[in-house]
């Protein structure tokens, strides 16, 4: 669910989807391709955001911890590759936008309806560019890090196959607009390579306080663990998809969570002596760094006011990537706490999703063209809840507040882990 | 390049049909009984030799045979799923304006029907699900084949993604050419096999070597093979049923070759390589046959670049990982011939029109060969005008002859060559 009204599938004689009158359509605007670029003010904002998120990570990586030189070298090679990916993505998005617009894959920004910006055709599904660059980076990185007989190669390729399949299904969904019931189960199919190749332990460590009651140290869940993995994938993908609708929210929340994942990974590497354990978190870094870099490139265009929309391609790709690293890096519980705002949004949305309360097509806030402010409706989303709590505000401010909430959830997770260390596990 | 005129993105051509509310009405896509019979005949022709060799002619290890049969059962299920899904997907595809008109029916009423494009996506998705599920039945978590299997899946999946993006966004042809190289990367990275080639015995005295380690040159060869397989199927097209038909013939030949190599060899590693190929080609063949049921003359659906790229990649992948890429290239002899015939036009030495299709005469319903450099036109110039369906059968026959010739060549040269 994003802040756009999907363009009518057919040409001029539009059926069910678009019944509103659009005086602009008769004008020859379809021939003219808007030049999509990043204004300097956006560059500054993205730069500030990136520094805020990456500086703690860089500090921990280079100064705070003594990390094995070989490992640090691999991480730096990956970081260099990711930086290259950032610039490639920044260059490719305007090019792809032209092709996407030409094939009528666009939408209108509902949160600008009534202003001139509400009439601009905004290209959709630009997540495909991010995903393809990410996949190329991830594939190329194998050459630098894994030897042909490495045991990690199976999981790495299974991860790539899963992410690639998810991107494929996400893009097919964006193009063909599949029914929502199908949308829900798509991620389970994409998770299959991962589930098949997952050779890790399916045991969970019982929290110390509960051991006397259960009489067990560890519990082998077997296939139930794989079911949990599948459900985690379905949750991560769809929860990002419904916590959306504001310019920059989908990519923004992902970027904050990805930074938190990186910080968590480097902390665990620094705190541990076990090479297998370190390798698991390094594996996560190798996938999240390129993911973060290419997502930042997309954010440069998608931040308020959005020049491109990300599509279900991006939200599915993002959810899958983070679920994959959480599963293969063995930190899925930590990941779920990072996802606390998404969990909250899901719980708030449950009554409407379950049909107990009427659920409109878009559960967006109400936009007032005169003031330019958004007002919260009674829909059950975190976006509306925040607006009802804090009063009307501009779209950009709302996004910043929600990203701030995301960051608070991540910090809370770190605090929780610190407080419970030793007591919990 | 297929026998369809892509729907104009902006709908600027005057089309009197468009004012009528035909866009709301979805054509019901089904398979007439006559098509079922033809596909059944073709399948039997191709699969019976394979079944014979598998069950009767060779004594194959029971465990291996069991795996192959499980895979065959999965593939059969995939066939029926694909047959059911294609009409459903066609409705969605038409709704999003991914259709074309059959140029080889222009001037007749059938030339006005909007034919859904890119149905290769259905085949590819069902194939990927089958291939992923099969891992559960065959490979244990620590199997050494798991890396290559997952790399193969990643490569094929990436190729399908790029092919579908191409179908939707219509990327420039220079980009089209290099797309397969990107998709081949997981395979090249994971390929842990030998990069040596065995020198043909007659040449050993001249070169003084038994085997030659090509190293990175072998990987370059693998990359080029992928680019060739995908694009050569793409340009040997334009007739109803040709893209899928040629693929189905080659796939059957691959299966026969695989089972012959398994039967003739005692080395378990070697057998495993060919079994690996069978595990991917059986579901591929089954889902492609399902597509052929709709794509055979007269086509109810078009396959799109999604299918041709997917097909070329899958066959290149099994050829590489099964270590029989030279055999594969001989199966591809008609495609090689078509590529050579096309070179002057592709290189720009001779003017190259958008579609290098034969000329269709609506009155007689026959196709006449033009002077374009394609195997399709060359065959028509050689054999005279004929109906589209007959032409397709002739070309598929040629494909089968090339495959049989390959088997003959291997039989004749066995022992002498290697």
CSV table of C-alpha atoms in Angstrom, one decimal, chain B residues 69-313:
chain,number,residue,atom,x,y,z
B,69,UNK,CA,11.0,-41.2,-11.0
B,70,UNK,CA,10.2,-38.9,-8.1
B,71,UNK,CA,11.3,-36.0,-10.3
B,72,UNK,CA,9.2,-37.2,-13.2
B,73,UNK,CA,6.1,-37.4,-11.0
B,74,UNK,CA,6.8,-33.9,-9.8
B,75,UNK,CA,7.2,-32.8,-13.4
B,76,UNK,CA,3.9,-34.4,-14.4
B,77,UNK,CA,2.2,-32.5,-11.6
B,78,UNK,CA,3.9,-29.3,-12.9
B,79,UNK,CA,2.5,-30.0,-16.3
B,80,UNK,CA,-1.1,-30.0,-15.1
B,81,UNK,CA,-0.6,-27.0,-12.8
B,82,UNK,CA,0.9,-25.0,-15.8
B,83,UNK,CA,-2.0,-26.0,-18.0
B,84,UNK,CA,-4.4,-24.7,-15.4
B,85,UNK,CA,-2.5,-21.5,-14.7
B,86,UNK,CA,-1.9,-20.2,-18.2
B,87,UNK,CA,-5.5,-19.1,-18.9
B,88,UNK,CA,-5.7,-17.4,-15.5
B,89,UNK,CA,-2.4,-15.5,-16.1
B,90,UNK,CA,-3.6,-14.6,-19.6
B,91,UNK,CA,-6.4,-12.6,-18.1
B,92,UNK,CA,-4.1,-10.6,-15.9
B,93,UNK,CA,-1.6,-10.1,-18.7
B,94,UNK,CA,-4.2,-8.8,-21.1
B,95,UNK,CA,-5.6,-6.5,-18.5
B,96,UNK,CA,-2.2,-4.8,-18.2
B,97,UNK,CA,-1.9,-4.4,-22.0
B,98,UNK,CA,0.9,-7.0,-22.4
B,99,UNK,CA,-0.3,-8.3,-25.7
B,100,UNK,CA,0.5,-8.5,-29.4
B,101,UNK,CA,-1.1,-9.2,-32.7
B,102,UNK,CA,-0.2,-12.3,-34.8
B,103,UNK,CA,1.6,-10.8,-37.8
B,104,UNK,CA,1.4,-14.1,-39.7
B,105,UNK,CA,-2.4,-13.8,-39.6
B,106,UNK,CA,-2.6,-10.2,-40.8
B,107,UNK,CA,-5.5,-9.7,-43.1
B,108,UNK,CA,-7.6,-12.5,-41.6
B,109,UNK,CA,-10.0,-12.2,-38.6
B,110,UNK,CA,-7.4,-13.9,-36.4
B,111,UNK,CA,-5.0,-11.1,-37.1
B,112,UNK,CA,-7.2,-8.8,-35.0
B,113,UNK,CA,-7.2,-10.9,-31.8
B,114,UNK,CA,-5.2,-9.6,-28.9
B,115,UNK,CA,-2.9,-12.4,-27.9
B,116,UNK,CA,-1.5,-12.3,-24.4
B,117,UNK,CA,2.3,-12.0,-24.2
B,118,UNK,CA,5.0,-13.2,-21.9
B,119,UNK,CA,3.3,-16.3,-20.7
B,120,UNK,CA,6.8,-17.7,-20.3
B,121,UNK,CA,6.6,-16.2,-16.8
B,122,UNK,CA,4.0,-18.9,-15.7
B,123,UNK,CA,6.3,-21.7,-17.0
B,124,UNK,CA,9.3,-20.3,-15.3
B,125,UNK,CA,7.6,-19.8,-11.9
B,126,UNK,CA,6.1,-23.3,-11.9
B,127,UNK,CA,9.5,-24.7,-13.0
B,128,UNK,CA,11.3,-22.8,-10.2
B,129,UNK,CA,8.9,-24.0,-7.6
B,130,UNK,CA,9.3,-27.6,-8.8
B,131,UNK,CA,13.1,-27.4,-8.9
B,132,UNK,CA,13.1,-25.9,-5.4
B,133,UNK,CA,10.8,-28.5,-3.9
B,134,UNK,CA,12.7,-31.4,-5.5
B,135,UNK,CA,15.8,-30.5,-3.4
B,136,UNK,CA,13.8,-31.8,-0.4
B,137,UNK,CA,13.5,-35.3,-2.0
B,138,UNK,CA,17.0,-35.7,-3.3
B,139,UNK,CA,19.7,-33.6,-1.7
B,140,UNK,CA,20.7,-33.9,1.9
B,141,UNK,CA,21.8,-30.7,3.6
B,142,UNK,CA,25.5,-31.5,3.3
B,143,UNK,CA,25.5,-32.7,-0.3
B,144,UNK,CA,28.2,-31.2,-2.5
B,145,UNK,CA,25.7,-30.8,-5.3
B,146,UNK,CA,23.7,-28.4,-3.3
B,147,UNK,CA,26.0,-25.5,-4.1
B,148,UNK,CA,25.8,-26.0,-7.8
B,149,UNK,CA,22.0,-26.7,-7.6
B,150,UNK,CA,21.3,-23.4,-5.8
B,151,UNK,CA,23.7,-21.5,-8.1
B,152,UNK,CA,21.8,-23.0,-11.0
B,153,UNK,CA,18.5,-21.9,-9.5
B,154,UNK,CA,19.8,-18.5,-8.8
B,155,UNK,CA,21.1,-18.1,-12.3
B,156,UNK,CA,17.9,-19.3,-13.9
B,157,UNK,CA,15.8,-17.2,-11.6
B,158,UNK,CA,17.8,-14.1,-12.3
B,159,UNK,CA,17.5,-14.8,-16.1
B,160,UNK,CA,13.7,-15.1,-15.8
B,161,UNK,CA,13.7,-11.8,-13.8
B,162,UNK,CA,15.7,-10.0,-16.5
B,163,UNK,CA,13.7,-11.6,-19.3
B,164,UNK,CA,10.4,-10.4,-17.7
B,165,UNK,CA,11.8,-6.9,-17.0
B,166,UNK,CA,12.8,-6.9,-20.7
B,167,UNK,CA,9.3,-8.0,-21.8
B,168,UNK,CA,7.6,-5.3,-19.7
B,169,UNK,CA,10.0,-2.4,-20.2
B,170,UNK,CA,11.3,-3.3,-23.7
B,171,UNK,CA,15.0,-2.6,-23.1
B,172,UNK,CA,17.3,-1.7,-26.0
B,173,UNK,CA,18.8,-4.6,-28.0
B,174,UNK,CA,22.3,-3.9,-26.9
B,175,UNK,CA,21.3,-4.4,-23.3
B,176,UNK,CA,19.3,-7.5,-24.3
B,177,UNK,CA,22.5,-9.0,-25.6
B,178,UNK,CA,24.5,-8.7,-22.3
B,179,UNK,CA,21.6,-9.5,-19.9
B,180,UNK,CA,22.4,-13.2,-20.0
B,181,UNK,CA,26.0,-12.6,-18.9
B,182,UNK,CA,24.8,-11.0,-15.7
B,183,UNK,CA,22.4,-13.9,-15.1
B,184,UNK,CA,25.2,-16.4,-15.6
B,185,UNK,CA,27.3,-14.9,-12.9
B,186,UNK,CA,26.1,-17.1,-10.0
B,187,UNK,CA,26.9,-20.1,-12.1
B,188,UNK,CA,30.3,-18.9,-13.0
B,189,UNK,CA,31.1,-18.0,-9.4
B,190,UNK,CA,30.0,-21.3,-8.0
B,191,UNK,CA,31.4,-23.5,-10.8
B,192,UNK,CA,33.9,-25.6,-9.0
B,193,UNK,CA,34.4,-28.1,-11.7
B,194,UNK,CA,37.5,-28.7,-13.8
B,195,UNK,CA,38.3,-26.1,-16.4
B,196,UNK,CA,40.3,-28.5,-18.4
B,197,UNK,CA,39.4,-29.9,-21.8
B,198,UNK,CA,40.4,-33.2,-23.2
B,199,UNK,CA,42.5,-32.9,-26.4
B,200,UNK,CA,41.0,-34.9,-29.2
B,201,UNK,CA,43.3,-37.9,-29.7
B,202,UNK,CA,44.3,-37.0,-33.3
B,203,UNK,CA,45.6,-33.7,-32.2
B,204,UNK,CA,47.7,-34.9,-29.2
B,205,UNK,CA,50.9,-35.5,-31.3
B,206,UNK,CA,50.7,-31.9,-32.6
B,207,UNK,CA,50.0,-30.2,-29.2
B,208,UNK,CA,52.0,-32.6,-27.0
B,209,UNK,CA,49.3,-32.4,-24.3
B,210,UNK,CA,46.7,-34.8,-23.0
B,211,UNK,CA,44.5,-32.3,-21.3
B,212,UNK,CA,44.6,-28.5,-21.4
B,213,UNK,CA,43.7,-26.4,-18.4
B,214,UNK,CA,41.9,-23.3,-19.8
B,215,UNK,CA,41.3,-21.7,-16.4
B,216,UNK,CA,39.4,-18.4,-16.8
B,217,UNK,CA,39.1,-19.0,-20.5
B,218,UNK,CA,36.8,-21.9,-19.7
B,219,UNK,CA,34.6,-19.6,-17.6
B,220,UNK,CA,34.6,-17.1,-20.5
B,221,UNK,CA,33.4,-19.9,-22.8
B,222,UNK,CA,30.7,-20.7,-20.3
B,223,UNK,CA,29.5,-17.1,-20.3
B,224,UNK,CA,29.5,-17.0,-24.1
B,225,UNK,CA,27.6,-20.2,-24.2
B,226,UNK,CA,24.9,-18.8,-22.1
B,227,UNK,CA,24.7,-15.6,-24.2
B,228,UNK,CA,24.5,-17.7,-27.3
B,229,UNK,CA,21.9,-20.2,-26.2
B,230,UNK,CA,19.5,-17.5,-25.0
B,231,UNK,CA,19.8,-15.2,-27.9
B,232,UNK,CA,19.9,-17.9,-30.6
B,233,UNK,CA,16.5,-19.3,-29.5
B,234,UNK,CA,15.2,-15.7,-29.5
B,235,UNK,CA,16.1,-15.1,-33.1
B,236,UNK,CA,15.0,-18.5,-34.4
B,237,UNK,CA,11.4,-17.6,-33.9
B,238,UNK,CA,8.4,-15.9,-35.5
B,239,UNK,CA,6.3,-18.9,-36.3
B,240,UNK,CA,3.6,-20.2,-34.0
B,241,UNK,CA,5.0,-22.8,-31.8
B,242,UNK,CA,8.6,-22.6,-33.0
B,243,UNK,CA,10.3,-21.2,-29.8
B,244,UNK,CA,8.7,-23.7,-27.5
B,245,UNK,CA,8.8,-26.5,-30.1
B,246,UNK,CA,12.6,-26.3,-30.7
B,247,UNK,CA,13.2,-26.2,-27.0
B,248,UNK,CA,11.1,-29.2,-26.4
B,249,UNK,CA,12.9,-31.2,-29.1
B,250,UNK,CA,16.3,-30.2,-27.7
B,251,UNK,CA,15.2,-30.9,-24.1
B,252,UNK,CA,14.1,-34.4,-25.1
B,253,UNK,CA,17.5,-35.0,-26.8
B,254,UNK,CA,19.2,-33.8,-23.7
B,255,UNK,CA,17.3,-36.3,-21.6
B,256,UNK,CA,18.1,-39.2,-24.0
B,257,UNK,CA,21.8,-38.2,-23.9
B,258,UNK,CA,21.8,-38.0,-20.1
B,259,UNK,CA,20.2,-41.5,-19.7
B,260,UNK,CA,22.6,-42.9,-22.3
B,261,UNK,CA,25.6,-41.5,-20.4
B,262,UNK,CA,24.3,-42.8,-17.1
B,263,UNK,CA,23.7,-46.3,-18.6
B,264,UNK,CA,27.1,-46.4,-20.2
B,265,UNK,CA,29.2,-45.2,-17.3
B,266,UNK,CA,30.3,-46.8,-14.1
B,267,UNK,CA,31.7,-43.6,-12.5
B,268,UNK,CA,29.2,-42.3,-9.8
B,269,UNK,CA,30.4,-38.7,-10.1
B,270,UNK,CA,29.8,-38.8,-13.9
B,271,UNK,CA,26.4,-40.4,-13.3
B,272,UNK,CA,25.6,-37.7,-10.8
B,273,UNK,CA,26.4,-35.0,-13.3
B,274,UNK,CA,24.0,-36.4,-15.8
B,275,UNK,CA,21.3,-37.1,-13.2
B,276,UNK,CA,21.6,-33.4,-12.1
B,277,UNK,CA,20.8,-32.5,-15.7
B,278,UNK,CA,17.8,-34.8,-15.7
B,279,UNK,CA,16.5,-33.3,-12.5
B,280,UNK,CA,16.3,-29.9,-14.1
B,281,UNK,CA,15.3,-30.9,-17.6
B,282,UNK,CA,12.4,-33.1,-16.7
B,283,UNK,CA,10.4,-30.3,-15.0
B,284,UNK,CA,11.5,-27.9,-17.7
B,285,UNK,CA,10.2,-30.2,-20.5
B,286,UNK,CA,6.9,-30.9,-18.7
B,287,UNK,CA,6.1,-27.2,-18.1
B,288,UNK,CA,7.2,-26.3,-21.6
B,289,UNK,CA,4.9,-29.0,-23.1
B,290,UNK,CA,2.1,-27.3,-21.1
B,291,UNK,CA,2.9,-24.0,-22.7
B,292,UNK,CA,3.1,-25.6,-26.2
B,293,UNK,CA,-0.5,-26.8,-25.7
B,294,UNK,CA,-1.5,-23.2,-25.9
B,295,UNK,CA,1.3,-21.9,-28.1
B,296,UNK,CA,1.0,-24.4,-30.9
B,297,UNK,CA,-0.6,-23.2,-34.2
B,298,UNK,CA,-2.8,-21.3,-34.0
B,299,UNK,CA,-1.3,-19.6,-30.9
B,300,UNK,CA,-3.6,-18.6,-28.1
B,301,UNK,CA,-0.7,-17.2,-26.1
B,302,UNK,CA,2.7,-15.8,-26.9
B,303,UNK,CA,5.8,-16.8,-24.9
B,304,UNK,CA,7.7,-13.5,-24.8
B,305,UNK,CA,11.4,-13.0,-24.3
B,306,UNK,CA,10.8,-14.3,-20.7
B,307,UNK,CA,10.5,-17.8,-22.2
B,308,UNK,CA,13.3,-17.8,-24.7
B,309,UNK,CA,15.8,-16.4,-22.2
B,310,UNK,CA,14.6,-18.9,-19.5
B,311,UNK,CA,14.8,-21.8,-21.9
B,312,UNK,CA,18.3,-20.8,-23.2
B,313,UNK,CA,19.6,-20.3,-19.7
